[in-house]
Coordinates of C-alpha atoms in Angstrom, one line a residue:
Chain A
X1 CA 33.8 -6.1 3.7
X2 CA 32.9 -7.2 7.3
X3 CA 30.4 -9.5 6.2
X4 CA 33.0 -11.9 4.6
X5 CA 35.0 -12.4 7.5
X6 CA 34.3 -14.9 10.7
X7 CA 33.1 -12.3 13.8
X8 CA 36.2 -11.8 15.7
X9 CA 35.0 -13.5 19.3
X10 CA 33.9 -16.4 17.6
X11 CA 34.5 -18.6 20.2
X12 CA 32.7 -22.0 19.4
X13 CA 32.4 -23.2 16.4
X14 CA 29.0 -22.4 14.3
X15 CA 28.1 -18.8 16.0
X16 CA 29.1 -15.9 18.2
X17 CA 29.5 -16.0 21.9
X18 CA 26.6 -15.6 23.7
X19 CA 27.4 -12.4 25.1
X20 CA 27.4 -10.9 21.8
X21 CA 24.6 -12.8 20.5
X22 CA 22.2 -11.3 23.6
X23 CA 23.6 -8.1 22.8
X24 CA 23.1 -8.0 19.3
X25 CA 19.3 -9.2 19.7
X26 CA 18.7 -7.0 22.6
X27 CA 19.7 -4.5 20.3
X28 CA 17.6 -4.8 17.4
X29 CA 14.7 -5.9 19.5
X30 CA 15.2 -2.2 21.3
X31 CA 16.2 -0.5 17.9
X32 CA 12.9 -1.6 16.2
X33 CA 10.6 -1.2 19.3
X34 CA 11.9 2.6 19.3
X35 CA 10.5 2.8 15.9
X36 CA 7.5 1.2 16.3
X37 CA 6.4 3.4 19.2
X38 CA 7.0 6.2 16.8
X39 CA 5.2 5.0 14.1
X40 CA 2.8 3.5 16.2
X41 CA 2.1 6.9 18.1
X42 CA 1.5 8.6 14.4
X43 CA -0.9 5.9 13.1
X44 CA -4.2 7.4 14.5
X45 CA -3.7 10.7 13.1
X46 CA -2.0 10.2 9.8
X47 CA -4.9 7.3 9.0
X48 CA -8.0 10.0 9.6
X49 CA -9.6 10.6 7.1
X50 CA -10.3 14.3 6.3
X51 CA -14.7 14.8 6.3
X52 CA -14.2 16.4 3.1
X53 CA -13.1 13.2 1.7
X54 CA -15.2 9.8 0.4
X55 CA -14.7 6.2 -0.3
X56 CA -15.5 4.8 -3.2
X57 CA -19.0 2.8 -3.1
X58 CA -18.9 0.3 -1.3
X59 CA -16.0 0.8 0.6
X60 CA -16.4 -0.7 4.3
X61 CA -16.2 1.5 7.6
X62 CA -13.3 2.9 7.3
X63 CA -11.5 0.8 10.3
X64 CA -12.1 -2.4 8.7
X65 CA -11.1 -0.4 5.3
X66 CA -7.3 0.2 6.8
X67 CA -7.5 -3.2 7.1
X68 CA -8.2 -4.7 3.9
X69 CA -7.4 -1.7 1.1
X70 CA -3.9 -2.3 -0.1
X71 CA -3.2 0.9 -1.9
X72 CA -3.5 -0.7 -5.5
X73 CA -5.2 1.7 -7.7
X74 CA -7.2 -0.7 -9.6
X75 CA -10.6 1.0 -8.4
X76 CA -8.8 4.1 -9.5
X77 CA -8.1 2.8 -13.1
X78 CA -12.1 1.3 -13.1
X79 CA -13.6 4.4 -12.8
X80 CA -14.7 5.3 -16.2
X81 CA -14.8 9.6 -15.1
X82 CA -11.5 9.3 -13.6
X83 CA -13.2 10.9 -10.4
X84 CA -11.0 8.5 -8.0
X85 CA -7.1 9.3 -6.6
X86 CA -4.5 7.4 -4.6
X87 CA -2.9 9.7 -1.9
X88 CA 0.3 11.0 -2.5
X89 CA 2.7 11.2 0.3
X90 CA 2.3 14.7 2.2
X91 CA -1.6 14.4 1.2
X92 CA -4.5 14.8 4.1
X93 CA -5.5 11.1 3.6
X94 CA -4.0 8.1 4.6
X95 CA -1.4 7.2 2.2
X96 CA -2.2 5.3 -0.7
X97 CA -5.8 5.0 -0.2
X98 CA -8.6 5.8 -2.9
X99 CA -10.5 8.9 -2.5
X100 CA -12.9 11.4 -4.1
X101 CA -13.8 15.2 -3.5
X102 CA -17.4 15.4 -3.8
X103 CA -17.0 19.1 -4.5
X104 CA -14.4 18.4 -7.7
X105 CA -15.7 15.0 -9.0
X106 CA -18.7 13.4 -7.4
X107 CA -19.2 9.6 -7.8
X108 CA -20.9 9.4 -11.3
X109 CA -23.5 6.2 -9.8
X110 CA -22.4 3.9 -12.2
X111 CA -25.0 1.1 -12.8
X112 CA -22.4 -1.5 -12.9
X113 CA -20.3 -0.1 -10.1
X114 CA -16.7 -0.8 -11.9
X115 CA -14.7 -0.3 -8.9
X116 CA -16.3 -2.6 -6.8
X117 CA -15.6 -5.7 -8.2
X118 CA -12.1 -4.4 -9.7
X119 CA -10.9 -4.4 -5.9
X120 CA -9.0 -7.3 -5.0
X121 CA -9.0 -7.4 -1.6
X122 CA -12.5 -6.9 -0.8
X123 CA -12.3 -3.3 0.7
X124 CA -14.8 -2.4 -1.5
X125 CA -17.5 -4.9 -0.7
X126 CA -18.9 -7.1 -3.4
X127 CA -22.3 -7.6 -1.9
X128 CA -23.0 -4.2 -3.1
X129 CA -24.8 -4.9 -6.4
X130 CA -27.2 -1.8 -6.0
X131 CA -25.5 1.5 -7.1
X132 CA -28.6 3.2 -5.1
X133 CA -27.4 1.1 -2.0
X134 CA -24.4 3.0 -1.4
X135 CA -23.8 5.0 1.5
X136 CA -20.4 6.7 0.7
X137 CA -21.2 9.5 3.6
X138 CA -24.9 12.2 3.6
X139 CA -25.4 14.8 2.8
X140 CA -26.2 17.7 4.8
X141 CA -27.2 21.2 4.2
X142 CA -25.3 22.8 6.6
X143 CA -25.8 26.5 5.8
X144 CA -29.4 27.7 6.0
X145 CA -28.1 31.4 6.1
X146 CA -26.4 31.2 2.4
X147 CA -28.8 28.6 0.4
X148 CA -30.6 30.6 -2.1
X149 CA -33.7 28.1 -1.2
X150 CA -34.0 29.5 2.1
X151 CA -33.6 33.0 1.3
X152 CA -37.2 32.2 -0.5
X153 CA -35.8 31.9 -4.3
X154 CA -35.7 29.0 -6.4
X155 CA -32.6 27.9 -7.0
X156 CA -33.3 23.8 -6.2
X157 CA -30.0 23.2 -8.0
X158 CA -28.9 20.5 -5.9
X159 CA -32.3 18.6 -5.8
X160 CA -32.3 18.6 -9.7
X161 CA -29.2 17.1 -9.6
X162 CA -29.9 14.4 -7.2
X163 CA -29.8 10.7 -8.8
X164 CA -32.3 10.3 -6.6
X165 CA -34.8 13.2 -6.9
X166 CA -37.9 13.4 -4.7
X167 CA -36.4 10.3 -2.8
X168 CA -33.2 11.5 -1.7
X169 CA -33.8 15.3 -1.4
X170 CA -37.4 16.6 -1.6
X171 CA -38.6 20.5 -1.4
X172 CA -40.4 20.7 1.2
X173 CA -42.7 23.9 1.6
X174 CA -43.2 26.3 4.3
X175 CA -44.5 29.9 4.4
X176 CA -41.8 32.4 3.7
X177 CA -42.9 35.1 6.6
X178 CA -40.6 37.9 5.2
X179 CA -42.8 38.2 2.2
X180 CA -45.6 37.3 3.5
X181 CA -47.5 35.8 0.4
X182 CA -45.0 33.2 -0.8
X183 CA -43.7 29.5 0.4
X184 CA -40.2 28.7 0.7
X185 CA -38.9 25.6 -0.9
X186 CA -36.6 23.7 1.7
X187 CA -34.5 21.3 0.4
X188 CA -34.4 18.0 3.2
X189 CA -31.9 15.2 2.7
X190 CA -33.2 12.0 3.7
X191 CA -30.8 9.5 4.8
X192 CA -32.8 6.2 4.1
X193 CA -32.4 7.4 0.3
X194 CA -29.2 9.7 0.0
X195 CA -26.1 7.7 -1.2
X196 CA -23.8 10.2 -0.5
X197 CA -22.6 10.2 -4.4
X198 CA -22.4 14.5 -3.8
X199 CA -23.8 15.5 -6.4
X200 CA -26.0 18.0 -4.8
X201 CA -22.4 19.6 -3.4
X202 CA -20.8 19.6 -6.7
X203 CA -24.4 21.2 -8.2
X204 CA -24.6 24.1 -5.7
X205 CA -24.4 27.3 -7.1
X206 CA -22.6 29.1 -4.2
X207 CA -19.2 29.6 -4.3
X208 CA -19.1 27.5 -1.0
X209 CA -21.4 24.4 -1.0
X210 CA -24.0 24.7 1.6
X211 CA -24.8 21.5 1.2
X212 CA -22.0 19.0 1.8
X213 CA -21.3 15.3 2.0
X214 CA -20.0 14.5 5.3
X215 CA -19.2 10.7 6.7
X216 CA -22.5 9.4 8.3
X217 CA -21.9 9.1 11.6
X218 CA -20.5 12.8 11.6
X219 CA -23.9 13.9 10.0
X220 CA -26.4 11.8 11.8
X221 CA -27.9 12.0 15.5
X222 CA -29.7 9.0 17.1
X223 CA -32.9 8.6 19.1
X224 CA -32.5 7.2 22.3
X225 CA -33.6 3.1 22.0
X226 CA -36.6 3.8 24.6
X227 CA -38.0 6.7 22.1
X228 CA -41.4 6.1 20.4
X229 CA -43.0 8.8 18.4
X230 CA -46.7 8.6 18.8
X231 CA -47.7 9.2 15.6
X232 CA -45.9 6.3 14.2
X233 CA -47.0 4.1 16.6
X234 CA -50.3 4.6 15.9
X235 CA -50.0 3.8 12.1
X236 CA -48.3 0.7 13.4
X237 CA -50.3 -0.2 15.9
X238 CA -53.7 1.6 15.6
X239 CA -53.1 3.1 18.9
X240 CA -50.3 5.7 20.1
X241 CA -50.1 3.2 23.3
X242 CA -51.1 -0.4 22.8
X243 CA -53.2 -1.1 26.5
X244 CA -53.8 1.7 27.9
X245 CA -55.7 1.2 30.9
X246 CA -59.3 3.1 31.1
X247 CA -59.2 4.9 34.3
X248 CA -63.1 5.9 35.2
X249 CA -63.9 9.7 34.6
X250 CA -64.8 11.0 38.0
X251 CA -66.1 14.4 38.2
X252 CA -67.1 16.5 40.8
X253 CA -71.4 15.3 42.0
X254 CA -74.0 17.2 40.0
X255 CA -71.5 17.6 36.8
X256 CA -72.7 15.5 33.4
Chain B
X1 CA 40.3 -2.0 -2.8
X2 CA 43.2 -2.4 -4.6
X3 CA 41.2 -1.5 -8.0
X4 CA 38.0 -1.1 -9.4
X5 CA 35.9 -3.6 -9.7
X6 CA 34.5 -4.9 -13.6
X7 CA 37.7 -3.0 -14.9
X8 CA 39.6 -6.3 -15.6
X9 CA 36.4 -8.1 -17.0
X10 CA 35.7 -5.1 -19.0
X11 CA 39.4 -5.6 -20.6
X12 CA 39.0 -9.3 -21.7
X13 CA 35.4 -9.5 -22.1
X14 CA 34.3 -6.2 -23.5
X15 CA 32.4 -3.9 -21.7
X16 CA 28.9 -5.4 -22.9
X17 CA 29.7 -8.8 -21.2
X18 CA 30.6 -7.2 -18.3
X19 CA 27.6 -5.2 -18.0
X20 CA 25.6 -7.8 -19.3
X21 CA 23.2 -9.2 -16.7
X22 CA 23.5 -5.4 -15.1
X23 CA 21.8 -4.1 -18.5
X24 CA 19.0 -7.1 -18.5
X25 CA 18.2 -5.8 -15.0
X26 CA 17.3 -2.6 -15.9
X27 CA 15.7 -3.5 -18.8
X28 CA 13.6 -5.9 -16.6
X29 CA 12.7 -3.0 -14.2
X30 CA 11.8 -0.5 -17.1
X31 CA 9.6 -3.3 -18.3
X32 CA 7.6 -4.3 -15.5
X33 CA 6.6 -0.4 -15.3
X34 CA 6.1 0.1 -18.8
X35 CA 3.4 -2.6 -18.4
X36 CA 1.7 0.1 -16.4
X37 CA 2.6 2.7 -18.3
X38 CA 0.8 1.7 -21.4
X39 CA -2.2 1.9 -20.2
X40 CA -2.5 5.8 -18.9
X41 CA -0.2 6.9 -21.7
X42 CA -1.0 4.5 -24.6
X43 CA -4.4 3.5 -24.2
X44 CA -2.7 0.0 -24.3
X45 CA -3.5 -2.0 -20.9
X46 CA -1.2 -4.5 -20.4
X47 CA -1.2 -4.8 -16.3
X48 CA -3.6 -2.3 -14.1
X49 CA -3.1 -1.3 -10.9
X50 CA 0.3 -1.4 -9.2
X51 CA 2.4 -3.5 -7.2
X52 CA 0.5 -4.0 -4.3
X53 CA -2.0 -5.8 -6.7
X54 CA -2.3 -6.0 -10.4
X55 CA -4.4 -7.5 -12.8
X56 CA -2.6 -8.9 -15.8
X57 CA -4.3 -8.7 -19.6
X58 CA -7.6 -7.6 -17.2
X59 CA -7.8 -11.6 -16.0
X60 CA -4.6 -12.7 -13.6
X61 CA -4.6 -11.3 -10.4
X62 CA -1.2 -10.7 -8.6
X63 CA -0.9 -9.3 -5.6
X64 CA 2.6 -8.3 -3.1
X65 CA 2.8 -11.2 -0.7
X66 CA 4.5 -8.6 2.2
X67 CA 1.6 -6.4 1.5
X68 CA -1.6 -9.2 2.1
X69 CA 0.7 -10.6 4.9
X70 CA -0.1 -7.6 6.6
X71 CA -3.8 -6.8 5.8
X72 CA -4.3 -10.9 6.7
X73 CA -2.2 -10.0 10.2
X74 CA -4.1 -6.4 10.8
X75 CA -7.4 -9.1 10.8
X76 CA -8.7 -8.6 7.0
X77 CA -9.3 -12.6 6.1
X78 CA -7.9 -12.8 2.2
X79 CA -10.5 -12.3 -0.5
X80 CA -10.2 -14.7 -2.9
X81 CA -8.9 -12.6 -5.7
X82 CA -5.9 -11.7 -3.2
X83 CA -5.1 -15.1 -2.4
X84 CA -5.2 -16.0 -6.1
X85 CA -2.7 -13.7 -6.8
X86 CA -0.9 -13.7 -3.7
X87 CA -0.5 -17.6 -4.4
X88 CA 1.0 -16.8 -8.3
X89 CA 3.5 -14.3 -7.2
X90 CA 4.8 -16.4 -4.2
X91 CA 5.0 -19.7 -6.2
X92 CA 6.9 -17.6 -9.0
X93 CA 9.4 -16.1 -6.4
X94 CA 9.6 -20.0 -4.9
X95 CA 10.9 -20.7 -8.0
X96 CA 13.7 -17.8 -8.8
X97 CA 14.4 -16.7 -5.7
X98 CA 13.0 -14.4 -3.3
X99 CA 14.9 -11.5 -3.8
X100 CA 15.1 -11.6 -7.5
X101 CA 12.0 -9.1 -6.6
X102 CA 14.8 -6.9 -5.4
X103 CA 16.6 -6.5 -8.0
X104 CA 15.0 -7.3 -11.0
X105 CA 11.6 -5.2 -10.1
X106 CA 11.9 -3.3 -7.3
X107 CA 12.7 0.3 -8.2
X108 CA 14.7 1.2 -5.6
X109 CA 17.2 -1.1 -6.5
X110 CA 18.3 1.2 -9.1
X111 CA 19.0 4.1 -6.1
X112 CA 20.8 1.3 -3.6
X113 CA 23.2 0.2 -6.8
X114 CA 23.5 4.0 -7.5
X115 CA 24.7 4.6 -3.6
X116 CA 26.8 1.7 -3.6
X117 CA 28.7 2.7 -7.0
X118 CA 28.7 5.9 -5.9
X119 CA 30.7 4.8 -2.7
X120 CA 33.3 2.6 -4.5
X121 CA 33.7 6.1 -6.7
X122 CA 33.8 8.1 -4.2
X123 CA 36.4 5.8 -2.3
X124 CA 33.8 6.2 1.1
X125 CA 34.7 3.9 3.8
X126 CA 33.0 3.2 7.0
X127 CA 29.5 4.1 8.4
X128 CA 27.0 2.4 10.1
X129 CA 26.8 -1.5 9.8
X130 CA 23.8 -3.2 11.5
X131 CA 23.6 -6.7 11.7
X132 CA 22.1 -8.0 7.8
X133 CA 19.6 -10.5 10.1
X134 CA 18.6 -7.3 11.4
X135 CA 15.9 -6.9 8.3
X136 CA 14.2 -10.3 10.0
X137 CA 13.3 -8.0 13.7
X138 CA 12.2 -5.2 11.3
X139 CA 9.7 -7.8 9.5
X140 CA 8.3 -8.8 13.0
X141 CA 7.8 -4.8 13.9
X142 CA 5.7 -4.7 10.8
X143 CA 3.8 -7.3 11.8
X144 CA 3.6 -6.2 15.4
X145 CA 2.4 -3.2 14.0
X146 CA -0.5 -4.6 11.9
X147 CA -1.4 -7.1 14.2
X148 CA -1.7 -4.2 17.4
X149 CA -2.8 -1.0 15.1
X150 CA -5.1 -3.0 13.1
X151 CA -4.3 -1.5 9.9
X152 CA -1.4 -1.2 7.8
X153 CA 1.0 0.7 9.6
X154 CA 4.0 -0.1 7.5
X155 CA 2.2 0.9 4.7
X156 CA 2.1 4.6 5.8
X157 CA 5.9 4.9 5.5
X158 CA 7.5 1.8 3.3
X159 CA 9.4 3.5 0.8
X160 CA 9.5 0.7 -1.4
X161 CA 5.3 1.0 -2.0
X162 CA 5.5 4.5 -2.1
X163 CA 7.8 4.6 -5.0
X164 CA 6.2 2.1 -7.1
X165 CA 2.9 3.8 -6.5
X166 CA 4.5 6.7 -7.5
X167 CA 6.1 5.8 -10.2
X168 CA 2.5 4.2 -12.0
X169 CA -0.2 7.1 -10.3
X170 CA 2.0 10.2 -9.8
X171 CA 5.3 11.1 -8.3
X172 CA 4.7 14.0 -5.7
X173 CA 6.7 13.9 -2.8
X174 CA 8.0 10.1 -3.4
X175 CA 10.8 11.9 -4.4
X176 CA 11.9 12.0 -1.3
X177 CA 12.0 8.8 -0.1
X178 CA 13.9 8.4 -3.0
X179 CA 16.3 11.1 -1.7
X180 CA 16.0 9.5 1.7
X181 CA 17.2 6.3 0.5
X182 CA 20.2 7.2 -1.2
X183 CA 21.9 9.3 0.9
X184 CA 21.0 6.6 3.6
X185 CA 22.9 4.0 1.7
X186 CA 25.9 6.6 0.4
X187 CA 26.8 8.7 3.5
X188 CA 25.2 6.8 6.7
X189 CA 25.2 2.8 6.4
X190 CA 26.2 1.0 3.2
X191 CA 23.8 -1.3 1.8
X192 CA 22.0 0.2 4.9
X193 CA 18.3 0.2 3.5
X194 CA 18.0 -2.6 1.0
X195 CA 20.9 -5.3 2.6
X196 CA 20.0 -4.5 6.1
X197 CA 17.0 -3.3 6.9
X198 CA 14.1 -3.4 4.8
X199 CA 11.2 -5.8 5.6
X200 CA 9.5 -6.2 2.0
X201 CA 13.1 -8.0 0.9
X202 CA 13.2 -9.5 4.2
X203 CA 9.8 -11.9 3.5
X204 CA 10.6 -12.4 -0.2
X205 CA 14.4 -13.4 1.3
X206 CA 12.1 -16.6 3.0
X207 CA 10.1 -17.6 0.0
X208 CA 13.4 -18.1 -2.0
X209 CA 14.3 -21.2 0.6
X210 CA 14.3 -23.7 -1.9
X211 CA 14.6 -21.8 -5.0
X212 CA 16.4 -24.2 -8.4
X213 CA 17.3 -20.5 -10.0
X214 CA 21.0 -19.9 -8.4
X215 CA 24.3 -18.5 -9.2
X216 CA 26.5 -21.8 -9.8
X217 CA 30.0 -21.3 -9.5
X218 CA 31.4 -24.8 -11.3
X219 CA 34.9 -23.4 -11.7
X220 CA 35.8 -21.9 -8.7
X221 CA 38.8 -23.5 -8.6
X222 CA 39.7 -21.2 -11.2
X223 CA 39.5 -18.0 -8.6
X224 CA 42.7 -15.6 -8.0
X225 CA 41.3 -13.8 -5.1
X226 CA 40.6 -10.4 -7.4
X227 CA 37.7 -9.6 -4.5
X228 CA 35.9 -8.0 -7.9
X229 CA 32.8 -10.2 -7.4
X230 CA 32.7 -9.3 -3.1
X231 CA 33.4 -5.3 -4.3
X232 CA 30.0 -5.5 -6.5
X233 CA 27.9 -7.7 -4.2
X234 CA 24.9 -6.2 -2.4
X235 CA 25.1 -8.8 -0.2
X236 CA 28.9 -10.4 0.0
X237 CA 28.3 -12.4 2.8
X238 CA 26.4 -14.6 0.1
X239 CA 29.6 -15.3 -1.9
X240 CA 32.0 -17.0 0.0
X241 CA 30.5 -20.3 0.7
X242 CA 29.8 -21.0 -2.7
X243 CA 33.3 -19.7 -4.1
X244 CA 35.6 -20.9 -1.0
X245 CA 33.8 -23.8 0.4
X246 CA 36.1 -25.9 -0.9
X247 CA 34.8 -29.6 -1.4
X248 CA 32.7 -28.9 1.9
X249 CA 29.4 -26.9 0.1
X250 CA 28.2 -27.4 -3.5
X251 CA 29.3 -25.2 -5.9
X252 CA 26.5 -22.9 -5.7
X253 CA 25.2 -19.7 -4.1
X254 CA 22.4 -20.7 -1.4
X255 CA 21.9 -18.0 1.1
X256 CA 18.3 -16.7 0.8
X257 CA 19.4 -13.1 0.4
X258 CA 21.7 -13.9 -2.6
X259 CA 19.3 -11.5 -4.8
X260 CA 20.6 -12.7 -8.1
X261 CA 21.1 -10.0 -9.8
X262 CA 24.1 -11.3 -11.9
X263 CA 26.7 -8.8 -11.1
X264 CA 29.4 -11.4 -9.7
X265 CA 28.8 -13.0 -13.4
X266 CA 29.1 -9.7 -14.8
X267 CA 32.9 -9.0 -13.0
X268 CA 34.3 -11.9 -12.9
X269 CA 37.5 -11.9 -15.1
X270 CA 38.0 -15.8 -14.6
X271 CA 34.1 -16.4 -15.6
X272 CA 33.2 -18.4 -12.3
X273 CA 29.9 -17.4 -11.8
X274 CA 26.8 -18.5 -13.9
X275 CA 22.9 -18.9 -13.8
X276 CA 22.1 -22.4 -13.3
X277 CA 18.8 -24.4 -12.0
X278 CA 19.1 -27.4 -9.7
X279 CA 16.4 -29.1 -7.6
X280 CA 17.7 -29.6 -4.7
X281 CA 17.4 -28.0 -1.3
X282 CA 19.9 -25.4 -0.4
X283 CA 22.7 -25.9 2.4
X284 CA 22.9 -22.7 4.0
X285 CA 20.6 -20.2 4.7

């Protein structure tokens, strides 16, 4: 027992010798910046978060979601279909944190939202009042070359299971030019509407979803801030370009 | 180690009072997860969520005061649920002492007393000693990490989460920390994990500054030197002030890292040791 017995080159009273002391602290201070350049160095990809796997509603962007989420559970105990896990170590997801599988359990869209106000720490933000507001991730219908829809049938599966059919997905029509005499009936996603709740992916009759929930900003493009689509402009503005300047016509002499 | 420690209380106590504080202990820990337990298993919820953050009879919030230190550090200001409970569990760990969290709640307490019993059995000498302030440059690393990663990083491998998550939402490979632990603490560095090293103790060691629940030892006097109480101490550096201060210190245990777990009660054949509560600030640190 070490511990019980005054350090050998105790030379003054109250403490070791300097030398020892530095020593000691240089140590420790070396010892534990070892470590933390380890762990440090394993952070980024042990913290990123698989596509395949969502936030509960509400949950912020998922840097400022590291932050605040302290592994509790109690979003995972409020969830009246049970549809939420914490990771277990050796699992793709950060450890701890609260996830769901759209494919296996889609968020249910509770009215209330539960989970939201069960989390303590505010990692699932309160503001969120709106079950419709949540943006857990979009989906996407990635495979055009499998979805019954666009083979020409009807399956529609995934826009009948939509919470928010004919907002959220719509079936868009086009001519199906392999038959010649019939429309196809395209599902399209729109993002201003889908909550990313994937129930469409859970819906689809394939044995592999083509339509899948992925995080937004892995599903989404973005227009270039100078872009203006003429079209829209004019239903904004009544004009496609607000002052144009009238040029005079000139034509060739002896042409009306 | 002349002999085995708790042999000689066992022999004029009885082996209940020798073990008595021991068996409260794990009672205690059994307790606090059968809270959680209930719930799942039962249909009976008593406290949801786990030890990061709880919520007690679905209205009192607690949260893990190492754990929000570290969100508040990474740059996550406290919601006020968190701080709520945050607040109750400090002011209740203000008032017993720090590190009763240690060893009256934490489970891996149960696989550091296993290592360390296992050692005295086993007769194992030696092995790696780092310094016991060492746990303090451990608890700034955390920090370090949260405050420069901006998440928390500690979180990703602290055993001590991991197995109480584990332990209320589902094992899986926790078991190895578990594993990790206690060969750690037999066969590498006694008392290497929990005494040592381990951050989580390290923070609740600091709120236990000025804690009136300590071990009082009134009739020290009355000590032969048996070493029974130093054998069975997670932290022995803790003892000898308040047992051979003489008329120098009060006659009571005040190191912050004293984790009152009762064992020096439990083995003392001269019945030194005892719980008492006094207001006044501690001596030593």
């Amino acid at each position: 027992m070490d511990e019980s017995l005054p350090p050998a080159n105790a030379a003054t009273p109250g403490g070791v010798d300097r030398r020892g002391f530095l020593q000691g602290a240089a140590r420790g201070i070396a010892g534990s910046s070892v470590f933390a350049t380890l762990l440090w160095s394993q952070t980024k990809p042990a913290t990123a978060l698989p596509s395949q796997s969502l936030r509960p509603p509400g949950a912020l962007a998922e840097a400022d979601f590291l932050k605040a989420c302290v592994r509790c559970g109690l979003c995972v105990r409020a969830c009246p279909y049970h549809i939420l896990s914490l990771a277990q170590p050796g699992a793709a997801e950060p450890l701890g944190t609260p996830f769901f599988r759209a494919r296996s359990g889609p968020c249910e869209m509770c009215e209330d939202i539960p989970c939201v106000p069960a989390c303590p720490t505010g990692a699932l933000d309160r503001t969120l009042k709106k079950i419709d507001d949540a943006r857990m991730g979009l989906a996407v219908l990635s495979d055009h070359e499998t979805c019954l829809n666009f083979q020409g049938l009807r399956c529609d599966v995934c826009y009948r299971v939509c919470p928010a059919i004919d907002k959220a997905i719509t079936l868009e029509m086009t001519p199906d030019l392999r038959s010649g005499h019939h429309a196809k009936f395209i599902p399209v996603v729109h993002s201003q509407y889908c909550t990313g709740c994937g129930k469409c992916e859970q819906g689809c009759v394939l044995p592999q979803a083509a339509i899948k929930v992925i995080p937004i900003a892995l599903a989404k493009g973005a227009s270039a801030a100078h872009y203006r689509l003429g079209w829209e402009e004019k239903a904004l503005h009544g004009e496609a370009v607000p002052n144009l300047i009238k040029l005079p016509i000139r034509r060739p002499d002896g042409q009306p | 180690m002349s002999r085995r420690a708790g042999v000689e209380a066992i022999r004029t106590r009885g082996w209940l009072a020798a073990h008595k504080w021991l068996l409260i202990r794990r009672a205690s820990q059994l307790m606090v997860f059968a809270l959680f337990w209930s719930g799942p298993l039962l249909g009976l919820w008593i406290a949801r969520g786990n030890l990061a953050s709880s919520t007690l009879f679905g209205v009192i919030p607690l949260s893990d005061p190492f754990i929000q230190l570290q969100s508040w550090v990474a740059g996550h200001p406290l919601a006020q649920d968190a701080l709520l409970g945050t607040s109750l569990v400090t002011l209740f760990y203000m008032l017993v002492g720090g590190r009763l969290f240690c060893s009256w709640v934490c489970p891996l307490n149960v696989v550091s007393d296993f290592a360390g019993w296992s050692r005295r059995r086993l007769g194992l000498r030696g092995g790696w000693r780092p310094k016991r302030h060492t746990r303090y440059l451990v608890l700034l690393m955390v920090l370090g990490l949260a405050l420069g990663t901006g998440q928390l990083a500690w979180e990703l491998v602290n055993p001590v989460s991991m197995v109480q998550r584990g332990l209320i939402f589902g094992f899986g490979f926790a078991w190895m920390a578990v594993a990790a632990l206690f060969l750690w603490e037999l066969l590498v560095s006694p008392q290497g994990w929990c005494g040592r090293l381990c951050p989580h103790g390290a923070l609740f060691s600091l709120l236990g500054r000025w804690a009136p629940l300590r071990i009082h030892t009134p009739t020290r006097e009355k000590c032969d030197d048996c070493m029974d109480c130093y054998q069975v101490c997670p932290e022995p550096q803790v003892i000898k002030p308040a047992l051979k201060g003489g008329d120098a210190t009060v006659p009571r245990i005040g190191e912050i890292n004293c984790t009152n777990c009762g064992r020096c009660i439990d083995v003392c054949p001269q019945s030194i040791f005892t719980f008492g509560i006094k207001i006044k600030p501690s001596e030593t640190s």
